[in-house]
mmCIF file of C-alpha atoms in Angstrom:
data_model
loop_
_atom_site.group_PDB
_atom_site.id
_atom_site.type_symbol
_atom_site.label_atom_id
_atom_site.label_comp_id
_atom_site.label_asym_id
_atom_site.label_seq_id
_atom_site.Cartn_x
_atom_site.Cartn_y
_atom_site.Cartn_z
ATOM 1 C CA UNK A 33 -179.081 -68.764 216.418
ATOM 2 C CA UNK A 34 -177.607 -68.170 213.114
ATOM 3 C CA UNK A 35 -175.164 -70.640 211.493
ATOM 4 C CA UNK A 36 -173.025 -70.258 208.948
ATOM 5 C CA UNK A 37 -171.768 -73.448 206.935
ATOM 6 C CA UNK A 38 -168.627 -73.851 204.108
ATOM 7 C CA UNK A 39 -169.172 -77.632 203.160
ATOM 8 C CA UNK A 40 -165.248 -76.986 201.137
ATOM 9 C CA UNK A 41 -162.380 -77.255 203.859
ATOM 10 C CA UNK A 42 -160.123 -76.726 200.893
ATOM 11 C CA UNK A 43 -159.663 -76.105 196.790
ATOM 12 C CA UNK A 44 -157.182 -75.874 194.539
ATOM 13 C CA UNK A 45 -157.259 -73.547 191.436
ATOM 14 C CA UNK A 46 -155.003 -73.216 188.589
ATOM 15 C CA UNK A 47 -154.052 -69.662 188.259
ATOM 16 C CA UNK A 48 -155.368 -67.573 185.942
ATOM 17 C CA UNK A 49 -158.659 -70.078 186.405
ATOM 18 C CA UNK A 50 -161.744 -69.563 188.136
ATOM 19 C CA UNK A 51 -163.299 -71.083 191.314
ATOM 20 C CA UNK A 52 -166.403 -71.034 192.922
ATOM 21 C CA UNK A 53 -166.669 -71.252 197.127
ATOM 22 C CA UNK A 54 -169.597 -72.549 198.657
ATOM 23 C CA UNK A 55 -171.587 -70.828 201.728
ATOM 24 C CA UNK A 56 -175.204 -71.762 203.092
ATOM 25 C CA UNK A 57 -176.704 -70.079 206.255
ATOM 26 C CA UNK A 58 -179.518 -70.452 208.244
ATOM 27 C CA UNK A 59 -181.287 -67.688 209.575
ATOM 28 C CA UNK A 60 -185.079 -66.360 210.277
ATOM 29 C CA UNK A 61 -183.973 -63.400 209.774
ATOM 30 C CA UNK A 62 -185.259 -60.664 206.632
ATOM 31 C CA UNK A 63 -182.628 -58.248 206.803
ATOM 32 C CA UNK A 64 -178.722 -59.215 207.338
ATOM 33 C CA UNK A 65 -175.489 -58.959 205.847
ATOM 34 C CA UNK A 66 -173.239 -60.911 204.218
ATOM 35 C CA UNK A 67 -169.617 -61.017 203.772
ATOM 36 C CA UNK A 68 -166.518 -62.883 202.360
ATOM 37 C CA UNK A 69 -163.199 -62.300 204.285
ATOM 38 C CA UNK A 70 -159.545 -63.274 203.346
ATOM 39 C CA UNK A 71 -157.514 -64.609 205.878
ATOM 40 C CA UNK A 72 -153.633 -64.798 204.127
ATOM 41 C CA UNK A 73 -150.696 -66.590 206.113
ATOM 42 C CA UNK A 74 -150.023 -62.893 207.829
ATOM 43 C CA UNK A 75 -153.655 -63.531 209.716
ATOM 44 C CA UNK A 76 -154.717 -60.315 208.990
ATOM 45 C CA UNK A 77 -158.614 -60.608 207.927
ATOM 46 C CA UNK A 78 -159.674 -58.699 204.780
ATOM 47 C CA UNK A 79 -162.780 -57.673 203.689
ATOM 48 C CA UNK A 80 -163.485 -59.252 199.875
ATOM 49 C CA UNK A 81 -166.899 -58.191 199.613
ATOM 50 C CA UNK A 82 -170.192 -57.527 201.418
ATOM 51 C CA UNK A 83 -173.986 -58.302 200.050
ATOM 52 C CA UNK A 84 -177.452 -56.768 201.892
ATOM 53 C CA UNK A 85 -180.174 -59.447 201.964
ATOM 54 C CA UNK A 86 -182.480 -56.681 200.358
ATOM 55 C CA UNK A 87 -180.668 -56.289 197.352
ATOM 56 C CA UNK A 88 -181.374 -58.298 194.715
ATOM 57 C CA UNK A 89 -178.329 -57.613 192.482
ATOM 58 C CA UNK A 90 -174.798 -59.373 193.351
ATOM 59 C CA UNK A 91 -171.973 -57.597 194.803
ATOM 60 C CA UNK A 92 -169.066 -57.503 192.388
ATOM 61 C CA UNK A 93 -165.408 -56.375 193.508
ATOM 62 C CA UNK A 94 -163.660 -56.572 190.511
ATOM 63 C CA UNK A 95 -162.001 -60.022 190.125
ATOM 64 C CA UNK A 96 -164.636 -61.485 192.902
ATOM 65 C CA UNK A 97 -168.508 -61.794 192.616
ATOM 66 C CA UNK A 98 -171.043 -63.103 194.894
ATOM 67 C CA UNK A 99 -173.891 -65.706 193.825
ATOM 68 C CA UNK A 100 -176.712 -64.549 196.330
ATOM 69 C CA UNK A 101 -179.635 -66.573 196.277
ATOM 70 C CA UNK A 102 -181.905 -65.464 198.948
ATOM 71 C CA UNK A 103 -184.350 -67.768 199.083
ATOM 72 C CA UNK A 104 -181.894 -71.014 199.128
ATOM 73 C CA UNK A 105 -179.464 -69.549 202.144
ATOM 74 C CA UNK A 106 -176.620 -69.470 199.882
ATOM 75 C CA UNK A 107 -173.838 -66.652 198.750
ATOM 76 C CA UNK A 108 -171.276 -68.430 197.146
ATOM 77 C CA UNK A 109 -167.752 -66.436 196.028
ATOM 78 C CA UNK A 110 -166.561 -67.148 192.685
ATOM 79 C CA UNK A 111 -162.938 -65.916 191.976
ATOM 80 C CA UNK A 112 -162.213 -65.082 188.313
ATOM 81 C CA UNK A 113 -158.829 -65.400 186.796
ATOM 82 C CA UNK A 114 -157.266 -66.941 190.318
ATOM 83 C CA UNK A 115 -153.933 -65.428 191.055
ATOM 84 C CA UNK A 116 -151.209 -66.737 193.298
ATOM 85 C CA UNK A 117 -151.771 -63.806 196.307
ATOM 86 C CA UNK A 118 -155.530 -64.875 196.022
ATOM 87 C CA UNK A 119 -154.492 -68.224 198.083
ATOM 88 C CA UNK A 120 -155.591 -67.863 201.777
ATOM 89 C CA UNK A 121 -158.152 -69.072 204.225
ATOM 90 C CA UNK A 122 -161.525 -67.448 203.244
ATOM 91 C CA UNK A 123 -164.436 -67.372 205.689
ATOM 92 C CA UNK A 124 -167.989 -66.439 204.925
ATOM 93 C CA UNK A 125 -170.267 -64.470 207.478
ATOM 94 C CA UNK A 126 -173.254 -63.229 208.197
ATOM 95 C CA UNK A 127 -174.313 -60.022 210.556
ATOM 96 C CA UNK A 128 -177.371 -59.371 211.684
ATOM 97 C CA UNK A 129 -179.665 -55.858 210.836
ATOM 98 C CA UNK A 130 -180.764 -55.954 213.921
ATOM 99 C CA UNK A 131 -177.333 -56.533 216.051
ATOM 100 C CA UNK A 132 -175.070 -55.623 214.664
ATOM 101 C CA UNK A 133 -172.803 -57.239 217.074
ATOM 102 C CA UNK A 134 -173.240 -60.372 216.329
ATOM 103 C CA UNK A 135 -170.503 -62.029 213.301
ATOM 104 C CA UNK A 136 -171.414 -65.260 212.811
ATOM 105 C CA UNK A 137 -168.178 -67.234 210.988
ATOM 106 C CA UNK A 138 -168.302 -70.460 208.719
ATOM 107 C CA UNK A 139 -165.477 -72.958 209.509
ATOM 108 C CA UNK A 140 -163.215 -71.599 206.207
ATOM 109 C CA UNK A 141 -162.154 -72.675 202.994
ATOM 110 C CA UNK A 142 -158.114 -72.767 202.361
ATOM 111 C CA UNK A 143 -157.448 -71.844 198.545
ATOM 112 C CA UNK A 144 -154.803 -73.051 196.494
ATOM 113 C CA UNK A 145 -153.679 -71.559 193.619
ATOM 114 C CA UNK A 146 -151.228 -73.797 191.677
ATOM 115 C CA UNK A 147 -148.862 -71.948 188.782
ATOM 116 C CA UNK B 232 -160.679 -49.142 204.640
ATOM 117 C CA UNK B 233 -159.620 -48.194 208.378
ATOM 118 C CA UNK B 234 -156.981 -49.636 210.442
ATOM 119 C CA UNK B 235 -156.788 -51.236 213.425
ATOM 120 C CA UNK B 236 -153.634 -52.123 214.779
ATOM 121 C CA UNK B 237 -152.895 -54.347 217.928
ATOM 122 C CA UNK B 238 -149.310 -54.917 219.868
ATOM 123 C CA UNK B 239 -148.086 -56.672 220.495
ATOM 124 C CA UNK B 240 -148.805 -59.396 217.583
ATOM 125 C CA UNK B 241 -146.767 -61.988 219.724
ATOM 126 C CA UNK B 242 -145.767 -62.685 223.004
ATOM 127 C CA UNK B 243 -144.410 -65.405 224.531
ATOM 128 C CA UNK B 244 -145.151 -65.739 228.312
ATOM 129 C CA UNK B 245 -144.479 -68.300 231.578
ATOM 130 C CA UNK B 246 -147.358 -69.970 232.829
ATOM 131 C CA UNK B 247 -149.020 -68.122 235.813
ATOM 132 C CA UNK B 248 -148.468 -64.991 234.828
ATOM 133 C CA UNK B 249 -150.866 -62.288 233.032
ATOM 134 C CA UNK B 250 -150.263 -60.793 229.198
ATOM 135 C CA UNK B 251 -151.888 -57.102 228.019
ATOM 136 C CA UNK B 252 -152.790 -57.142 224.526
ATOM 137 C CA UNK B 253 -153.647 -53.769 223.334
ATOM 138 C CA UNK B 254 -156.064 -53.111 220.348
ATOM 139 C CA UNK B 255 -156.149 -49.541 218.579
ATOM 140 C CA UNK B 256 -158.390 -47.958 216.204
ATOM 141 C CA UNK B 257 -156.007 -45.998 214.411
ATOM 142 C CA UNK B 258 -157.910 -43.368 212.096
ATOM 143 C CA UNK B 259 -161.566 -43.604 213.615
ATOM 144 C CA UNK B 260 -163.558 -43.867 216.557
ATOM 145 C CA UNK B 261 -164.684 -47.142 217.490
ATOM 146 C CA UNK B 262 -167.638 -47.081 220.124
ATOM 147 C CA UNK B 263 -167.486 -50.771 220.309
ATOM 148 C CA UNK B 264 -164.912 -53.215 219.937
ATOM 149 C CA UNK B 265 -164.957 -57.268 219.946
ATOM 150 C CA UNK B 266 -162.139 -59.676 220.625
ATOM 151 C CA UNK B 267 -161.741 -63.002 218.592
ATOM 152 C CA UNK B 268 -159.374 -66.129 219.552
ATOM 153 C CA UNK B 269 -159.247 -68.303 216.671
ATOM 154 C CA UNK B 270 -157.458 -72.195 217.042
ATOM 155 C CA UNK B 271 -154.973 -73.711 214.264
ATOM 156 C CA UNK B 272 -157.291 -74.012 211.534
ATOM 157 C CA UNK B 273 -160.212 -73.112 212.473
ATOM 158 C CA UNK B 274 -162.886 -70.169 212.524
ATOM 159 C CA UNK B 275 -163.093 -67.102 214.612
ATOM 160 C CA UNK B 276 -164.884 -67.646 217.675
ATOM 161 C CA UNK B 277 -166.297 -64.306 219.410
ATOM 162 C CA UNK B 278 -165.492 -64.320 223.063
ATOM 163 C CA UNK B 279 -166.603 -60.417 224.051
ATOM 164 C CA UNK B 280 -168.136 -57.160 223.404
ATOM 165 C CA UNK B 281 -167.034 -53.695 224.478
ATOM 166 C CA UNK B 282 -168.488 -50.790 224.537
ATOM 167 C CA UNK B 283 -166.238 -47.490 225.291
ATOM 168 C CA UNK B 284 -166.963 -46.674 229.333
ATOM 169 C CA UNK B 285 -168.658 -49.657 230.417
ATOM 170 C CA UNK B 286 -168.362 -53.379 230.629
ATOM 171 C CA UNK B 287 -167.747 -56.162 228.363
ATOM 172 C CA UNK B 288 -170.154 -58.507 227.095
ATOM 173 C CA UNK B 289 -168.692 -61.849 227.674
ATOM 174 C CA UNK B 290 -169.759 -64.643 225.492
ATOM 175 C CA UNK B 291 -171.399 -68.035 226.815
ATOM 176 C CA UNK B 292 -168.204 -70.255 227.975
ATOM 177 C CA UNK B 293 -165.775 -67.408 228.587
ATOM 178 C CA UNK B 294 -164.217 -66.434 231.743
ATOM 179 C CA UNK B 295 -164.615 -63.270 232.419
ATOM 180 C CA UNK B 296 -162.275 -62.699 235.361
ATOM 181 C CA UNK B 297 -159.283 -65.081 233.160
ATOM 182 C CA UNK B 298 -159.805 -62.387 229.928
ATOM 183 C CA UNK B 299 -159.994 -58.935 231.193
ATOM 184 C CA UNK B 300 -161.493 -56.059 229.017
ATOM 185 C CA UNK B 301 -161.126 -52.741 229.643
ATOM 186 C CA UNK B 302 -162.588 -50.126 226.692
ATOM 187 C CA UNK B 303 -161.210 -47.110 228.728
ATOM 188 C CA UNK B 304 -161.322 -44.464 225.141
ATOM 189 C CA UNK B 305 -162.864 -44.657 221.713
ATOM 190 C CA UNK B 306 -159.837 -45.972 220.163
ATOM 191 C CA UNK B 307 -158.674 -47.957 222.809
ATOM 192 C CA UNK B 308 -159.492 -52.033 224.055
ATOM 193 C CA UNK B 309 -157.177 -54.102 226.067
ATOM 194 C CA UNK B 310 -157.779 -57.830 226.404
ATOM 195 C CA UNK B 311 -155.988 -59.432 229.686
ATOM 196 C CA UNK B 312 -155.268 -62.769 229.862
ATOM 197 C CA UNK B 313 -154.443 -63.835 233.503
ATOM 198 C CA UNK B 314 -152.261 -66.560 235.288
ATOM 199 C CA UNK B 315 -152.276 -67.638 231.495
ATOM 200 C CA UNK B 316 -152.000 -71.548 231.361
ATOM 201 C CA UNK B 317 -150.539 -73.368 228.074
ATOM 202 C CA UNK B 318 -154.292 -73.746 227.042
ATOM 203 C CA UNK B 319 -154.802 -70.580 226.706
ATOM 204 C CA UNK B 320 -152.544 -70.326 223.785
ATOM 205 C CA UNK B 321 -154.169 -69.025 220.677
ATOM 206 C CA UNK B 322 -154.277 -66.473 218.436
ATOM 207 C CA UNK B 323 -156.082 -63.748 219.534
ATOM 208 C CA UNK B 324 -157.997 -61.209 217.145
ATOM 209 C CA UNK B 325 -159.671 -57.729 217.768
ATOM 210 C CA UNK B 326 -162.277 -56.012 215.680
ATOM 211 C CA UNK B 327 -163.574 -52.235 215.722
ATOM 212 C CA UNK B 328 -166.875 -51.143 214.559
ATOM 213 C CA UNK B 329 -166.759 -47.189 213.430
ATOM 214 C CA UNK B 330 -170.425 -45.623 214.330
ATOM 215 C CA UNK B 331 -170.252 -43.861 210.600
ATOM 216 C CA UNK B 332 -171.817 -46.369 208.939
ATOM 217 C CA UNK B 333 -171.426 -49.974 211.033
ATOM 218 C CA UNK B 334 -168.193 -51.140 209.002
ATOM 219 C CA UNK B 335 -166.257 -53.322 211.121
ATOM 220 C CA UNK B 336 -162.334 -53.631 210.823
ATOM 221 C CA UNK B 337 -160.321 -56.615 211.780
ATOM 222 C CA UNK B 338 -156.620 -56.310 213.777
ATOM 223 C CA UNK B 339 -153.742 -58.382 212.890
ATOM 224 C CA UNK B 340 -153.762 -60.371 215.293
ATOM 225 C CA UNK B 341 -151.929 -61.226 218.348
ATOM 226 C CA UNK B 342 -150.287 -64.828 219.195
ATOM 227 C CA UNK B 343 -150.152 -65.893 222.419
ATOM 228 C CA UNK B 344 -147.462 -68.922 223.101
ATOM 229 C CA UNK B 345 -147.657 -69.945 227.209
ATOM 230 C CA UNK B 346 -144.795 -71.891 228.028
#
């Protein structure tokens, strides 16, 4: 089965800063997708941003860009100029191409963005 | 992105008696839905699958005949929770995938407090 690991329970960021959240995964798996999700004190999840395994290039979404390095398992989120309504739980995740029912959750990272 | 809504998003109940949580995919069709209970500070943890007109998918561990699932219309799921017991207080989450292209849209959550 696939596993998804965030080795950062929680970070702090100075606003206007940028940080860098850490995701590995293990799967034997070619094709699958990845995704960061925002989890703010209302609960409701959000999608951040999404990466295909086959693409080589790194999602960006404006302030947020993934570090996807295929080989290595990892898709880190790095978060440029932090602002205060970026702090939240964010989990990393990984679907399978070929079930697409299966979301496979890390454990979370809380953020903390100090003024 | 599309909206799923779910109601209510918290109910307080005795023990021994059964709670309806709805789930709705407001503005699209959702052929399959998934229900999430996530603990205090922790991950989402996948308990079924439904598929519109026939029945759930239960993951390993979960009791099918405590958390009922009916997926009676495309933009419909109801989770059941019955003769709830103070353990089964959580936070419950449901998820719709649209057929269009595979997206998959996160509820707000419901929490569940048994007394």
């Amino acid at each position: 089965a696939q596993t998804v690991t965030q080795s950062q329970p929680e970070m702090s960021v100075q606003e206007a800063e940028t940080v860098t959240l850490s995701c590995t995964y293990d799967t034997s798996e070619s094709d699958y997708y990845l995704f960061w999700y925002k989890q703010p004190p209302s609960r409701q999840m959000i999608l951040v941003i999404r990466q295909e395994a086959y693409k080589q290039q790194n999602a960006t979404e404006n302030r947020f860009s993934v570090n996807f390095q295929k080989a290595a398992k990892s898709f880190s989120l790095k978060i440029s100029d932090s602002q205060l309504g970026d702090a939240a739980m964010y989990f990393c995740a990984y679907r399978s191409e070929y079930n697409f029912n299966k979301f496979y959750f890390g454990s979370g990272t809380k953020l903390n963005v100090k003024p | 992105g599309a909206v799923v809504s779910q109601h209510p998003s918290w109910v307080i109940c005795k023990s021994g008696t059964s709670v309806k949580i709805e789930c709705r995919s407001l503005d699209f069709q959702a052929t399959t839905m998934f229900w999430y209970r996530q603990f205090p500070k922790q991950s989402l943890m996948l308990m079924a699958t439904s598929n519109e007109g026939s029945k759930a998918t239960y993951e390993q561990g979960v009791e099918k005949d405590k958390f009922l699932i009916n997926h009676a219309s495309l933009t419909l799921s109801t989770l059941t929770v019955t003769s709830a017991h103070p353990e089964d207080s959580s936070f419950y989450i449901c998820s719709a995938r649209t057929s269009i292209n595979n997206e998959q849209f996160f509820g707000p959550g419901t929490r569940l407090t048994v007394l």
